[in-house]
Tab-separated table of C-alpha atoms in Angstrom:
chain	number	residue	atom	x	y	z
A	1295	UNK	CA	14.141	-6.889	32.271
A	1296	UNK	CA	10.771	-6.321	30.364
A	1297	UNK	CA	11.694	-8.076	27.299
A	1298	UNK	CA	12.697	-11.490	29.696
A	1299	UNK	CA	9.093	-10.520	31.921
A	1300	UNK	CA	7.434	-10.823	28.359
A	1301	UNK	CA	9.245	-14.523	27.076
A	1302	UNK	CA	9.244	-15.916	30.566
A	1303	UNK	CA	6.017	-14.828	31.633
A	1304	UNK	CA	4.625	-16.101	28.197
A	1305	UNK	CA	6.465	-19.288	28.767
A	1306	UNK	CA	5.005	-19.922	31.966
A	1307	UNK	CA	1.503	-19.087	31.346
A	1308	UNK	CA	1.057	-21.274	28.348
A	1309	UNK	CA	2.978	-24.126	30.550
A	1310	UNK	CA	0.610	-23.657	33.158
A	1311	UNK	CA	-2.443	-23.961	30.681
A	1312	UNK	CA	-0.955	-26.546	29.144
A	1313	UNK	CA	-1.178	-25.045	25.741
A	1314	UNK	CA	2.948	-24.778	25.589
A	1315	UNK	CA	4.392	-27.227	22.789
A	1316	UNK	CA	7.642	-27.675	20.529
A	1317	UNK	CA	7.242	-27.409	17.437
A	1318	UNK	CA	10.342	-27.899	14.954
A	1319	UNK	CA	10.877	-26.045	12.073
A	1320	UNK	CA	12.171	-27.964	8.452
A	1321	UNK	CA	15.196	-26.616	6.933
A	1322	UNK	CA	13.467	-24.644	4.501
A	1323	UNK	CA	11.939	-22.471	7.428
A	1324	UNK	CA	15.106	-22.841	9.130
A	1325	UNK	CA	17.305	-21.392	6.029
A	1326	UNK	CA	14.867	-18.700	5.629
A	1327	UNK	CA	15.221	-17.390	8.743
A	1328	UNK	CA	18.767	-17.132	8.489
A	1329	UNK	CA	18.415	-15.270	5.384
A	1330	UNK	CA	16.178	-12.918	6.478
A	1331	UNK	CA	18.267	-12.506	9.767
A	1332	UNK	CA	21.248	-11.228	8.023
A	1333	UNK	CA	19.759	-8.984	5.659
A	1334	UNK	CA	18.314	-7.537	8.482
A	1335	UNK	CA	21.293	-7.194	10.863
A	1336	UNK	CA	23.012	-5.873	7.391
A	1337	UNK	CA	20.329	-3.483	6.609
A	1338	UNK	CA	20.641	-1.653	10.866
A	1339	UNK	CA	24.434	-1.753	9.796
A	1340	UNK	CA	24.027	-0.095	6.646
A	1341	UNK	CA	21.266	2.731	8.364
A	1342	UNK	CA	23.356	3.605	11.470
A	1343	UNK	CA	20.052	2.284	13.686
A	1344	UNK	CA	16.714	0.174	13.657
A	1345	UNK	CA	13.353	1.266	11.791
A	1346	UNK	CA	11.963	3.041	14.625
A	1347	UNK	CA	14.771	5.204	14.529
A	1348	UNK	CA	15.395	5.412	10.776
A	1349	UNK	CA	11.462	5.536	10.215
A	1350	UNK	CA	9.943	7.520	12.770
A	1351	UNK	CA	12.312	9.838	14.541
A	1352	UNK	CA	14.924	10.807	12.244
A	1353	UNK	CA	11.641	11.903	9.395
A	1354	UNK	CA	10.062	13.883	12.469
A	1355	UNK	CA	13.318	15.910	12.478
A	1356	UNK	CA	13.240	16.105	8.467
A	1357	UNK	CA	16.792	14.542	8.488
A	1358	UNK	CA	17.158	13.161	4.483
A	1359	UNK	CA	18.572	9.559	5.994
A	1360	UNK	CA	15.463	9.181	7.600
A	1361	UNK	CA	13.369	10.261	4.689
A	1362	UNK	CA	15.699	7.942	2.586
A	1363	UNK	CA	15.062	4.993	4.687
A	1364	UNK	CA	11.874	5.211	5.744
A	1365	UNK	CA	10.575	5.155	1.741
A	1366	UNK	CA	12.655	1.954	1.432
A	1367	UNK	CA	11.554	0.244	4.376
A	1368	UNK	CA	7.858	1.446	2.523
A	1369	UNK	CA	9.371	-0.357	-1.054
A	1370	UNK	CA	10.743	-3.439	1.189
A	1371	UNK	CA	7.540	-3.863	3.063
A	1372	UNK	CA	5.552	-3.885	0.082
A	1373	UNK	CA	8.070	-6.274	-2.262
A	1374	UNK	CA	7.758	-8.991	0.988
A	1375	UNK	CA	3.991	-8.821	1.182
A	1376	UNK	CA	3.258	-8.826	-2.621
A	1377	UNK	CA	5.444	-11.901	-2.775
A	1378	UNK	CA	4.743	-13.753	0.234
A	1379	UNK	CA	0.928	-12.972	0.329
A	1380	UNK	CA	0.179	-12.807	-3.613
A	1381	UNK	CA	2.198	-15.699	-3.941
A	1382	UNK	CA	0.204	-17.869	-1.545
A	1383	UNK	CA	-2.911	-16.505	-2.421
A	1384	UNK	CA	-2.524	-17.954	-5.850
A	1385	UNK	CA	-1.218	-21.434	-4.899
């Protein structure tokens, strides 16, 4: 219920200010996505849970999965910004 509060309640308040447009994606964006998507659906597979678990409470109780995942979520985070802000930095 507070995750559909949060998308309708944004939904209607930018309708009501008249701010609220569609904008379409091109298939570049739209592959992307899809990409992305999947790796990340594979990569909560492959962990046995999200990053908040993986990250935050399985290091707290010093379990070596969540050390393990937590310094490559670190290495993944890192790769994706170096190449998606470096990248367009330079262009």
């Amino acid at each position: 219920m507070f995750v559909l509060g949060i998308i309708l309640g944004s939904f209607f308040t930018s309708f009501i200010s008249k701010e609220f447009s569609i904008i379409m994606p091109n298939k570049k964006t739209v592959l992307y996505t899809i990409i992305g998507s999947a790796l990340m659906a594979l990569g909560a597979i492959w962990g046995q849970g999200c990053i908040i678990s993986n990250g935050f409470v399985f290091t707290a109780q010093l379990s070596m999965k969540g050390w393990f995942a937590f310094v490559f979520l670190m290495i993944g985070i890192w790769i994706s910004a170096r190449i998606f802000l470096v990248t367009k930095q330079r262009s």
